[in-house]
Amino acid sequence: MPETLTTQATILITAASVTAELNGVNEIAKDMTLGVMNAKTISHRAGESAKGFQPITDYIEQVAREVAQSVVRISGGASVLSRLAVSYHHSGKLLTLYRRVLKDAEDATHVASLIPVITMLSQEAQKEQEHFVRDLESLVRQLDAMKNTIRSSKVISTISRVEAANSDAFRKNLEVVADDLESSTEKIRERVQRCHHQLSDVIALVQREDVS
Amino acid sequence: MKSTSIYSEKHQWHVFGRDPKKVDGIVDTNQYMIQSGDRTLLLDPGGIEVFASMLTAVLHHVRLEEITDLFASHQDPDIISSLGLWEQALPHARLHTPWVWEGFIRHFGSKKIEYVPIPDEGEILDLNGLKLRFIPAHYLHASGNFHVYDAKAKILMSGDVGAALEEPGAPMFVENFERHVDKMKLFHQRWMPSNRAKQDWICRVRELEIDILAPQHGRLFKGEDVQRFLDWFEALEVGLAIPEPASDTAEAELEAVASS
Ligand SMILES: [Fe+2]
Ligand SMILES: [Fe+2]
């Protein structure tokens, strides 16, 4: 990110970009569901020779469903992120503004009446920061859970390749299913990884800010 | 922010304005403050951009906890967009504002402050024994609009009525009424939408004894200039942004063409 971006702008851009990545993941998960329906038809037609393939298609179906559910959850979190970014930024700005008045009004008779306000604003800003970091960390944890789902789906694509080799007549078709699963898994993994990096960067950025 | 005392007896009036730190491109405003014992009212406390200067200036006169009331004559940003900033320091203050604007003014980031809606006919605020009257000034220029009259100090805070767009650093009071007219004319013709509303206000205000007429922009009027202003405003046609309707003859000609 260029140095000139404010923390708030960086957070808002991250929230938008994470949402876009997750929409991409959702599209891939939809393709996976379509692919698995196709695979089920093929393995059904292949009959006995593709028997080992059937639990695999069930599993792929489950993975696609889990990914789609996680996407819904994490996207909800990402949109909350934009709102939190605004209120986090607002509390920091208020504090800065009141501190400026404290300095400008140093010779004013009643300047001391500002102190309790500034103490309260500072406590609020710190609370806002903690809240924000907590929510970011929870998003990262949900991404980690999605990464685990994806990791096991990679194993399944390897097994399905072995099973495809056992089915002479439908070998080619089932290999295509295994290839699709592998490439979808890889694409999702890359996107989730990017979200993970962006959110971790924001956490570091927010934690570096001194709002006390 | 320049601070000027305009009345100082048992209670005090201050006007804050002519802010040298004002950001370019925003219209200069007058903010008013009435101190009455341990209660203080801020009148049209201003926009976000003047908040810091205004708070600094106010702290020379009162402690924050003594500011118990705010008044917004109408919903404009130059009047009250600072509300969300003020309420951080004044969580227990009350905002008196035309009832029509409450839901709109809340857009200025306000969550905590207590709203006291002023009914259309106006009402009296008792500020530690000082009776302040909220005088209806609807459609001058906002559809819900009030001015504040202090019978004791004989001051009428008149919001955008009497406003003039001035050079930075202009004096606080009108010195030559005739020359001042040029600075007010276009503003009143354009911002004030209704001749009927204007006439209604003139009648109501002529019944008040006024030493100082204190608008939200530009110079204040005192002594005979107050009556001069009322006479001038009464004679002025307002609401001029709409083109004149076609003349009767032109209309008759059009009708003749249509029916032939
Ligand atoms: Fe206005
Ligand atoms: Fe105004």
GROMACS .gro file of C-alpha atoms and ligand atoms in nm:
model
  474
    1MET     CA    1   0.000   0.000   0.000
    2PRO     CA    2   0.136   0.348  -0.077
    3GLU     CA    3   0.247   0.546   0.226
    4THR     CA    4   0.001   0.826   0.156
    5LEU     CA    5  -0.310   0.618   0.231
    6THR     CA    6  -0.465   0.680   0.571
    7THR     CA    7  -0.529   0.382   0.796
    8GLN     CA    8  -0.899   0.422   0.738
    9ALA     CA    9  -0.859   0.420   0.359
   10THR     CA   10  -0.635   0.112   0.382
   11ILE     CA   11  -0.893  -0.071   0.595
   12LEU     CA   12  -1.180   0.021   0.365
   13ILE     CA   13  -0.984  -0.091   0.059
   14THR     CA   14  -0.895  -0.418   0.235
   15ALA     CA   15  -1.257  -0.479   0.330
   16ALA     CA   16  -1.364  -0.425  -0.033
   17SER     CA   17  -1.087  -0.641  -0.168
   18VAL     CA   18  -1.152  -0.925   0.080
   19THR     CA   19  -1.520  -0.915  -0.016
   20ALA     CA   20  -1.428  -0.936  -0.385
   21GLU     CA   21  -1.191  -1.230  -0.325
   22LEU     CA   22  -1.463  -1.411  -0.130
   23ASN     CA   23  -1.715  -1.353  -0.408
   24GLY     CA   24  -1.459  -1.518  -0.637
   25VAL     CA   25  -1.431  -1.813  -0.394
   26ASN     CA   26  -1.808  -1.843  -0.395
   27GLU     CA   27  -1.816  -1.864  -0.775
   28ILE     CA   28  -1.557  -2.142  -0.768
   29ALA     CA   29  -1.757  -2.329  -0.504
   30LYS     CA   30  -2.064  -2.305  -0.731
   31ASP     CA   31  -1.862  -2.449  -1.021
   32MET     CA   32  -1.749  -2.730  -0.789
   33THR     CA   33  -2.111  -2.814  -0.712
   34LEU     CA   34  -2.194  -2.828  -1.083
   35GLY     CA   35  -1.883  -3.038  -1.149
   36VAL     CA   36  -1.973  -3.283  -0.876
   37MET     CA   37  -2.323  -3.333  -1.017
   38ASN     CA   38  -2.162  -3.418  -1.348
   39ALA     CA   39  -1.919  -3.657  -1.174
   40LYS     CA   40  -2.207  -3.830  -0.998
   41THR     CA   41  -2.383  -3.896  -1.328
   42ILE     CA   42  -2.065  -4.036  -1.479
   43SER     CA   43  -1.984  -4.261  -1.184
   44HIS     CA   44  -2.344  -4.379  -1.178
   45ARG     CA   45  -2.320  -4.476  -1.546
   46ALA     CA   46  -1.982  -4.638  -1.486
   47GLY     CA   47  -2.153  -4.861  -1.231
   48GLU     CA   48  -1.939  -5.118  -1.051
   49SER     CA   49  -1.609  -5.000  -1.203
   50ALA     CA   50  -1.653  -4.649  -1.047
   51LYS     CA   51  -1.789  -4.766  -0.717
   52GLY     CA   52  -1.492  -4.622  -0.524
   53PHE     CA   53  -1.565  -4.288  -0.682
   54GLN     CA   54  -1.907  -4.238  -0.527
   55PRO     CA   55  -1.799  -4.152  -0.171
   56ILE     CA   56  -1.552  -3.913  -0.328
   57THR     CA   57  -1.824  -3.721  -0.510
   58ASP     CA   58  -2.019  -3.705  -0.185
   59TYR     CA   59  -1.714  -3.562  -0.019
   60ILE     CA   60  -1.656  -3.301  -0.291
   61GLU     CA   61  -2.018  -3.197  -0.253
   62GLN     CA   62  -1.963  -3.149   0.117
   63VAL     CA   63  -1.648  -2.944   0.062
   64ALA     CA   64  -1.825  -2.714  -0.185
   65ARG     CA   65  -2.107  -2.668   0.064
   66GLU     CA   66  -1.871  -2.591   0.351
   67VAL     CA   67  -1.674  -2.343   0.143
   68ALA     CA   68  -1.994  -2.163   0.039
   69GLN     CA   69  -2.111  -2.145   0.401
   70SER     CA   70  -1.778  -2.007   0.521
   71VAL     CA   71  -1.786  -1.749   0.243
   72VAL     CA   72  -2.124  -1.623   0.365
   73ARG     CA   73  -1.996  -1.599   0.723
   74ILE     CA   74  -1.668  -1.430   0.635
   75SER     CA   75  -1.831  -1.189   0.387
   76GLY     CA   76  -2.066  -1.077   0.663
   77GLY     CA   77  -1.761  -1.014   0.881
   78ALA     CA   78  -1.589  -0.821   0.604
   79SER     CA   79  -1.882  -0.585   0.560
   80VAL     CA   80  -1.886  -0.524   0.937
   81LEU     CA   81  -1.518  -0.438   0.890
   82SER     CA   82  -1.605  -0.133   0.677
   83ARG     CA   83  -1.844  -0.009   0.942
   84LEU     CA   84  -1.595  -0.069   1.221
   85ALA     CA   85  -1.326   0.108   1.020
   86VAL     CA   86  -1.543   0.419   1.011
   87SER     CA   87  -1.618   0.421   1.383
   88TYR     CA   88  -1.258   0.334   1.473
   89HIS     CA   89  -1.138   0.620   1.257
   90HIS     CA   90  -1.403   0.851   1.403
   91SER     CA   91  -1.301   0.787   1.765
   92GLY     CA   92  -0.934   0.849   1.679
   93LYS     CA   93  -1.019   1.170   1.498
   94LEU     CA   94  -1.228   1.300   1.788
   95LEU     CA   95  -0.942   1.243   2.025
   96THR     CA   96  -0.695   1.422   1.798
   97LEU     CA   97  -0.936   1.714   1.760
   98TYR     CA   98  -0.995   1.754   2.134
   99ARG     CA   99  -0.619   1.728   2.201
  100ARG     CA  100  -0.566   2.008   1.953
  101VAL     CA  101  -0.819   2.224   2.138
  102LEU     CA  102  -0.644   2.143   2.466
  103LYS     CA  103  -0.323   2.284   2.319
  104ASP     CA  104  -0.486   2.586   2.151
  105ALA     CA  105  -0.680   2.674   2.466
  106GLU     CA  106  -0.389   2.635   2.709
  107ASP     CA  107  -0.425   2.993   2.828
  108ALA     CA  108  -0.806   2.974   2.856
  109THR     CA  109  -0.943   3.010   3.211
  110HIS     CA  110  -1.152   2.694   3.190
  111VAL     CA  111  -0.920   2.470   2.988
  112ALA     CA  112  -0.907   2.215   3.273
  113SER     CA  113  -1.270   2.123   3.210
  114LEU     CA  114  -1.148   1.952   2.890
  115ILE     CA  115  -0.939   1.694   3.077
  116PRO     CA  116  -1.220   1.454   3.176
  117VAL     CA  117  -1.356   1.466   2.821
  118ILE     CA  118  -1.017   1.377   2.676
  119THR     CA  119  -0.971   1.093   2.928
  120MET     CA  120  -1.311   0.954   2.829
  121LEU     CA  121  -1.238   0.987   2.456
  122SER     CA  122  -0.901   0.819   2.498
  123GLN     CA  123  -1.058   0.525   2.681
  124GLU     CA  124  -1.324   0.498   2.411
  125ALA     CA  125  -1.065   0.506   2.133
  126GLN     CA  126  -0.865   0.228   2.302
  127LYS     CA  127  -1.177   0.018   2.347
  128GLU     CA  128  -1.267   0.076   1.983
  129GLN     CA  129  -0.919  -0.035   1.878
  130GLU     CA  130  -0.934  -0.354   2.087
  131HIS     CA  131  -1.280  -0.435   1.955
  132PHE     CA  132  -1.165  -0.382   1.600
  133VAL     CA  133  -0.855  -0.603   1.637
  134ARG     CA  134  -1.066  -0.875   1.801
  135ASP     CA  135  -1.305  -0.877   1.506
  136LEU     CA  136  -1.021  -0.883   1.256
  137GLU     CA  137  -0.860  -1.177   1.436
  138SER     CA  138  -1.186  -1.367   1.432
  139LEU     CA  139  -1.206  -1.320   1.054
  140VAL     CA  140  -0.852  -1.455   1.019
  141ARG     CA  141  -0.945  -1.760   1.230
  142GLN     CA  142  -1.241  -1.829   1.003
  143LEU     CA  143  -1.013  -1.806   0.701
  144ASP     CA  144  -0.780  -2.056   0.868
  145ALA     CA  145  -1.071  -2.299   0.910
  146MET     CA  146  -1.148  -2.262   0.541
  147LYS     CA  147  -0.785  -2.333   0.459
  148ASN     CA  148  -0.816  -2.667   0.645
  149THR     CA  149  -1.123  -2.765   0.444
  150ILE     CA  150  -0.934  -2.683   0.126
  151ARG     CA  151  -0.629  -2.878   0.235
  152SER     CA  152  -0.830  -3.200   0.278
  153SER     CA  153  -0.996  -3.143  -0.057
  154LYS     CA  154  -0.648  -3.155  -0.214
  155VAL     CA  155  -0.598  -3.501  -0.067
  156ILE     CA  156  -0.932  -3.607  -0.213
  157SER     CA  157  -0.834  -3.495  -0.561
  158THR     CA  158  -0.528  -3.723  -0.539
  159ILE     CA  159  -0.742  -4.017  -0.424
  160SER     CA  160  -0.995  -3.952  -0.700
  161ARG     CA  161  -0.716  -3.969  -0.956
  162VAL     CA  162  -0.625  -4.317  -0.825
  163GLU     CA  163  -0.991  -4.421  -0.841
  164ALA     CA  164  -1.022  -4.284  -1.195
  165ALA     CA  165  -0.732  -4.509  -1.298
  166ASN     CA  166  -0.935  -4.813  -1.179
  167SER     CA  167  -1.231  -4.734  -1.400
  168ASP     CA  168  -1.131  -4.835  -1.751
  169ALA     CA  169  -1.431  -4.715  -1.951
  170PHE     CA  170  -1.475  -4.381  -1.776
  171ARG     CA  171  -1.117  -4.319  -1.691
  172LYS     CA  172  -1.087  -4.007  -1.906
  173ASN     CA  173  -1.411  -3.853  -1.771
  174LEU     CA  174  -1.322  -3.920  -1.412
  175GLU     CA  175  -0.975  -3.781  -1.463
  176VAL     CA  176  -1.134  -3.455  -1.580
  177VAL     CA  177  -1.335  -3.448  -1.256
  178ALA     CA  178  -1.016  -3.497  -1.055
  179ASP     CA  179  -0.840  -3.222  -1.257
  180ASP     CA  180  -1.129  -2.977  -1.203
  181LEU     CA  181  -1.132  -3.044  -0.832
  182GLU     CA  182  -0.757  -2.993  -0.812
  183SER     CA  183  -0.764  -2.664  -1.000
  184SER     CA  184  -1.066  -2.530  -0.806
  185THR     CA  185  -0.895  -2.621  -0.481
  186GLU     CA  186  -0.582  -2.441  -0.587
  187LYS     CA  187  -0.770  -2.126  -0.695
  188ILE     CA  188  -0.961  -2.112  -0.367
  189ARG     CA  189  -0.641  -2.167  -0.173
  190GLU     CA  190  -0.473  -1.873  -0.349
  191ARG     CA  191  -0.766  -1.641  -0.285
  192VAL     CA  192  -0.799  -1.739   0.079
  193GLN     CA  193  -0.426  -1.687   0.120
  194ARG     CA  194  -0.450  -1.335  -0.023
  195CYS     CA  195  -0.738  -1.248   0.214
  196HIS     CA  196  -0.534  -1.386   0.502
  197HIS     CA  197  -0.236  -1.167   0.415
  198GLN     CA  198  -0.442  -0.854   0.370
  199LEU     CA  199  -0.624  -0.898   0.701
  200SER     CA  200  -0.301  -0.975   0.886
  201ASP     CA  201  -0.149  -0.656   0.742
  202VAL     CA  202  -0.446  -0.453   0.866
  203ILE     CA  203  -0.417  -0.605   1.214
  204ALA     CA  204  -0.050  -0.507   1.227
  205LEU     CA  205  -0.134  -0.158   1.102
  206VAL     CA  206  -0.408  -0.100   1.359
  207GLN     CA  207  -0.197  -0.240   1.642
  208ARG     CA  208   0.087  -0.004   1.552
  209GLU     CA  209  -0.141   0.298   1.597
  210ASP     CA  210  -0.115   0.464   1.933
  211VAL     CA  211  -0.460   0.577   2.042
  212SER     CA  212  -0.389   0.605   2.413
  213MET     CA  213  -1.191   3.316   1.675
  214LYS     CA  214  -1.276   3.671   1.778
  215SER     CA  215  -1.493   3.698   2.085
  216THR     CA  216  -1.700   4.014   2.149
  217SER     CA  217  -1.920   4.087   2.447
  218ILE     CA  218  -2.246   4.252   2.330
  219TYR     CA  219  -2.434   4.261   2.661
  220SER     CA  220  -2.300   4.230   3.010
  221GLU     CA  221  -2.526   4.280   3.306
  222LYS     CA  222  -2.668   4.007   3.531
  223HIS     CA  223  -2.644   3.780   3.232
  224GLN     CA  224  -2.409   3.806   2.935
  225TRP     CA  225  -2.417   3.775   2.556
  226HIS     CA  226  -2.106   3.697   2.353
  227VAL     CA  227  -2.062   3.673   1.980
  228PHE     CA  228  -1.785   3.460   1.831
  229GLY     CA  229  -1.680   3.500   1.470
  230ARG     CA  230  -1.434   3.644   1.220
  231ASP     CA  231  -1.222   3.333   1.272
  232PRO     CA  232  -0.876   3.394   1.122
  233LYS     CA  233  -0.819   3.016   1.115
  234LYS     CA  234  -1.132   2.961   0.909
  235VAL     CA  235  -1.081   2.727   0.612
  236ASP     CA  236  -1.104   2.908   0.275
  237GLY     CA  237  -1.426   2.863   0.085
  238ILE     CA  238  -1.660   2.823   0.381
  239VAL     CA  239  -1.894   3.106   0.469
  240ASP     CA  240  -1.807   3.303   0.785
  241THR     CA  241  -2.054   3.264   1.071
  242ASN     CA  242  -2.144   3.432   1.399
  243GLN     CA  243  -2.193   3.202   1.695
  244TYR     CA  244  -2.366   3.336   2.006
  245MET     CA  245  -2.351   3.244   2.372
  246ILE     CA  246  -2.576   3.351   2.659
  247GLN     CA  247  -2.448   3.302   3.013
  248SER     CA  248  -2.703   3.314   3.289
  249GLY     CA  249  -2.560   3.209   3.626
  250ASP     CA  250  -2.456   2.847   3.608
  251ARG     CA  251  -2.640   2.785   3.283
  252THR     CA  252  -2.511   2.866   2.938
  253LEU     CA  253  -2.682   2.847   2.601
  254LEU     CA  254  -2.493   2.825   2.271
  255LEU     CA  255  -2.693   2.964   1.978
  256ASP     CA  256  -2.624   2.827   1.630
  257PRO     CA  257  -2.290   2.679   1.746
  258GLY     CA  258  -2.163   2.643   1.390
  259GLY     CA  259  -2.019   2.393   1.146
  260ILE     CA  260  -1.762   2.116   1.189
  261GLU     CA  261  -1.489   2.340   1.051
  262VAL     CA  262  -1.523   2.608   1.320
  263PHE     CA  263  -1.571   2.365   1.609
  264ALA     CA  264  -1.213   2.365   1.740
  265SER     CA  265  -1.180   2.746   1.731
  266MET     CA  266  -1.525   2.787   1.880
  267LEU     CA  267  -1.461   2.546   2.170
  268THR     CA  268  -1.127   2.716   2.237
  269ALA     CA  269  -1.296   3.057   2.247
  270VAL     CA  270  -1.580   2.936   2.470
  271LEU     CA  271  -1.338   2.793   2.728
  272HIS     CA  272  -1.220   3.148   2.798
  273HIS     CA  273  -1.566   3.219   2.943
  274VAL     CA  274  -1.723   2.901   3.078
  275ARG     CA  275  -1.646   2.551   3.201
  276LEU     CA  276  -1.777   2.278   2.971
  277GLU     CA  277  -2.019   2.148   3.232
  278GLU     CA  278  -2.180   2.493   3.252
  279ILE     CA  279  -2.296   2.463   2.889
  280THR     CA  280  -2.638   2.316   2.951
  281ASP     CA  281  -2.828   2.408   2.635
  282LEU     CA  282  -2.777   2.437   2.261
  283PHE     CA  283  -3.007   2.604   2.013
  284ALA     CA  284  -3.017   2.548   1.638
  285SER     CA  285  -3.236   2.797   1.450
  286HIS     CA  286  -3.262   2.550   1.161
  287GLN     CA  287  -3.086   2.248   1.008
  288ASP     CA  288  -2.817   2.406   0.790
  289PRO     CA  289  -2.461   2.270   0.815
  290ASP     CA  290  -2.319   2.615   0.899
  291ILE     CA  291  -2.560   2.621   1.194
  292ILE     CA  292  -2.521   2.283   1.358
  293SER     CA  293  -2.303   2.031   1.168
  294SER     CA  294  -2.065   2.045   1.468
  295LEU     CA  295  -2.328   1.875   1.687
  296GLY     CA  296  -2.161   1.532   1.686
  297LEU     CA  297  -1.840   1.697   1.808
  298TRP     CA  298  -2.002   1.911   2.077
  299GLU     CA  299  -2.199   1.627   2.226
  300GLN     CA  300  -1.878   1.441   2.314
  301ALA     CA  301  -1.803   1.719   2.561
  302LEU     CA  302  -2.163   1.795   2.654
  303PRO     CA  303  -2.340   1.462   2.693
  304HIS     CA  304  -2.590   1.618   2.935
  305ALA     CA  305  -2.677   1.926   2.731
  306ARG     CA  306  -3.013   1.962   2.555
  307LEU     CA  307  -3.063   2.076   2.198
  308HIS     CA  308  -3.357   2.308   2.127
  309THR     CA  309  -3.445   2.294   1.761
  310PRO     CA  310  -3.754   2.320   1.535
  311TRP     CA  311  -3.946   1.993   1.569
  312VAL     CA  312  -3.940   1.942   1.192
  313TRP     CA  313  -3.562   1.905   1.183
  314GLU     CA  314  -3.485   1.651   1.457
  315GLY     CA  315  -3.449   1.347   1.231
  316PHE     CA  316  -3.241   1.549   0.986
  317ILE     CA  317  -3.005   1.706   1.239
  318ARG     CA  318  -2.927   1.358   1.373
  319HIS     CA  319  -2.738   1.304   1.046
  320PHE     CA  320  -2.466   1.527   1.192
  321GLY     CA  321  -2.326   1.233   1.391
  322SER     CA  322  -2.537   1.291   1.700
  323LYS     CA  323  -2.626   0.996   1.921
  324LYS     CA  324  -2.631   1.109   2.281
  325ILE     CA  325  -2.779   1.455   2.305
  326GLU     CA  326  -3.134   1.513   2.426
  327TYR     CA  327  -3.359   1.687   2.171
  328VAL     CA  328  -3.615   1.940   2.283
  329PRO     CA  329  -3.839   1.998   1.981
  330ILE     CA  330  -3.972   2.354   1.959
  331PRO     CA  331  -4.340   2.361   1.852
  332ASP     CA  332  -4.434   2.573   1.547
  333GLU     CA  333  -4.575   2.853   1.760
  334GLY     CA  334  -4.251   2.887   1.957
  335GLU     CA  335  -4.198   2.868   2.333
  336ILE     CA  336  -4.008   3.012   2.625
  337LEU     CA  337  -3.682   2.877   2.759
  338ASP     CA  338  -3.608   2.954   3.121
  339LEU     CA  339  -3.231   2.983   3.150
  340ASN     CA  340  -3.174   3.013   3.522
  341GLY     CA  341  -3.453   3.269   3.557
  342LEU     CA  342  -3.379   3.445   3.229
  343LYS     CA  343  -3.677   3.407   2.997
  344LEU     CA  344  -3.575   3.358   2.635
  345ARG     CA  345  -3.841   3.346   2.364
  346PHE     CA  346  -3.812   3.125   2.058
  347ILE     CA  347  -3.979   3.343   1.794
  348PRO     CA  348  -4.120   3.166   1.485
  349ALA     CA  349  -3.938   3.259   1.163
  350HIS     CA  350  -4.060   2.975   0.944
  351TYR     CA  351  -3.950   2.989   0.580
  352LEU     CA  352  -3.683   3.247   0.669
  353HIS     CA  353  -3.522   3.066   0.515
  354ALA     CA  354  -3.585   2.708   0.640
  355SER     CA  355  -3.933   2.554   0.659
  356GLY     CA  356  -3.891   2.519   1.035
  357ASN     CA  357  -3.699   2.818   1.175
  358PHE     CA  358  -3.678   3.013   1.501
  359HIS     CA  359  -3.506   3.325   1.631
  360VAL     CA  360  -3.423   3.395   1.994
  361TYR     CA  361  -3.547   3.705   2.172
  362ASP     CA  362  -3.410   3.825   2.503
  363ALA     CA  363  -3.647   4.096   2.635
  364LYS     CA  364  -3.411   4.188   2.915
  365ALA     CA  365  -3.109   4.258   2.692
  366LYS     CA  366  -3.338   4.364   2.403
  367ILE     CA  367  -3.145   4.141   2.165
  368LEU     CA  368  -3.298   3.941   1.881
  369MET     CA  369  -3.076   3.666   1.742
  370SER     CA  370  -3.216   3.653   1.391
  371GLY     CA  371  -3.044   3.356   1.224
  372ASP     CA  372  -3.004   3.411   0.851
  373VAL     CA  373  -3.230   3.718   0.854
  374GLY     CA  374  -3.007   4.025   0.837
  375ALA     CA  375  -2.717   3.816   0.712
  376ALA     CA  376  -2.451   3.969   0.492
  377LEU     CA  377  -2.162   3.810   0.309
  378GLU     CA  378  -1.864   4.012   0.424
  379GLU     CA  379  -1.492   4.041   0.373
  380PRO     CA  380  -1.289   3.853   0.637
  381GLY     CA  381  -1.225   4.066   0.942
  382ALA     CA  382  -1.524   4.300   0.887
  383PRO     CA  383  -1.629   4.502   1.195
  384MET     CA  384  -1.890   4.349   1.428
  385PHE     CA  385  -2.153   4.621   1.385
  386VAL     CA  386  -2.304   4.796   1.084
  387GLU     CA  387  -2.158   5.145   1.062
  388ASN     CA  388  -2.324   5.277   0.748
  389PHE     CA  389  -2.660   5.117   0.673
  390GLU     CA  390  -2.690   5.245   0.315
  391ARG     CA  391  -2.356   5.097   0.222
  392HIS     CA  392  -2.436   4.773   0.402
  393VAL     CA  393  -2.745   4.710   0.186
  394ASP     CA  394  -2.536   4.592  -0.111
  395LYS     CA  395  -2.391   4.312   0.100
  396MET     CA  396  -2.734   4.185   0.207
  397LYS     CA  397  -2.958   4.236  -0.092
  398LEU     CA  398  -2.882   3.934  -0.307
  399PHE     CA  399  -2.861   3.707  -0.002
  400HIS     CA  400  -3.213   3.797   0.113
  401GLN     CA  401  -3.363   3.795  -0.237
  402ARG     CA  402  -3.224   3.449  -0.305
  403TRP     CA  403  -3.226   3.270   0.034
  404MET     CA  404  -3.561   3.395   0.160
  405PRO     CA  405  -3.831   3.215  -0.035
  406SER     CA  406  -4.156   3.375   0.071
  407ASN     CA  407  -4.285   3.734   0.081
  408ARG     CA  408  -4.579   3.619   0.294
  409ALA     CA  409  -4.349   3.457   0.551
  410LYS     CA  410  -4.134   3.768   0.553
  411GLN     CA  411  -4.436   3.995   0.617
  412ASP     CA  412  -4.559   3.767   0.895
  413TRP     CA  413  -4.219   3.785   1.063
  414ILE     CA  414  -4.193   4.164   1.021
  415CYS     CA  415  -4.528   4.213   1.197
  416ARG     CA  416  -4.427   3.985   1.485
  417VAL     CA  417  -4.083   4.142   1.528
  418ARG     CA  418  -4.209   4.502   1.510
  419GLU     CA  419  -4.385   4.435   1.838
  420LEU     CA  420  -4.057   4.360   2.011
  421GLU     CA  421  -3.828   4.615   2.164
  422ILE     CA  422  -3.492   4.554   1.998
  423ASP     CA  423  -3.160   4.725   2.065
  424ILE     CA  424  -2.949   4.471   1.879
  425LEU     CA  425  -3.046   4.254   1.584
  426ALA     CA  426  -2.788   3.977   1.571
  427PRO     CA  427  -2.772   3.772   1.248
  428GLN     CA  428  -2.573   3.453   1.192
  429HIS     CA  429  -2.357   3.603   0.915
  430GLY     CA  430  -2.196   3.945   0.886
  431ARG     CA  431  -2.248   4.252   1.101
  432LEU     CA  432  -2.496   4.312   1.381
  433PHE     CA  433  -2.744   4.602   1.374
  434LYS     CA  434  -2.789   4.829   1.670
  435GLY     CA  435  -3.002   5.128   1.765
  436GLU     CA  436  -3.176   5.291   1.470
  437ASP     CA  437  -3.021   5.050   1.222
  438VAL     CA  438  -3.256   4.782   1.356
  439GLN     CA  439  -3.563   4.976   1.237
  440ARG     CA  440  -3.382   5.067   0.915
  441PHE     CA  441  -3.325   4.699   0.854
  442LEU     CA  442  -3.691   4.610   0.921
  443ASP     CA  443  -3.810   4.883   0.681
  444TRP     CA  444  -3.565   4.776   0.414
  445PHE     CA  445  -3.653   4.408   0.449
  446GLU     CA  446  -4.026   4.481   0.444
  447ALA     CA  447  -3.993   4.659   0.110
  448LEU     CA  448  -3.770   4.393  -0.047
  449GLU     CA  449  -3.914   4.138  -0.292
  450VAL     CA  450  -3.779   3.794  -0.203
  451GLY     CA  451  -3.785   3.447  -0.358
  452LEU     CA  452  -3.644   3.571  -0.687
  453ALA     CA  453  -3.477   3.257  -0.824
  454ILE     CA  454  -3.791   3.159  -1.018
  455PRO     CA  455  -3.831   3.347  -1.348
  456GLU     CA  456  -4.128   3.585  -1.371
  457PRO     CA  457  -4.439   3.423  -1.523
  458ALA     CA  458  -4.514   3.524  -1.884
  459SER     CA  459  -4.706   3.853  -1.907
  460ASP     CA  460  -5.085   3.854  -1.946
  461THR     CA  461  -5.067   3.968  -2.308
  462ALA     CA  462  -4.818   3.693  -2.395
  463GLU     CA  463  -5.048   3.439  -2.227
  464ALA     CA  464  -5.352   3.574  -2.412
  465GLU     CA  465  -5.163   3.552  -2.742
  466LEU     CA  466  -5.068   3.191  -2.671
  467GLU     CA  467  -5.431   3.106  -2.587
  468ALA     CA  468  -5.550   3.271  -2.907
  469VAL     CA  469  -5.302   3.066  -3.114
  470ALA     CA  470  -5.408   2.746  -2.933
  471SER     CA  471  -5.780   2.802  -2.991
  472SER     CA  472  -5.748   2.909  -3.359
  473FE      FE  473  -2.930   2.881   0.672
  474FE      FE  474  -2.649   3.060   0.765
   0.00000   0.00000   0.00000
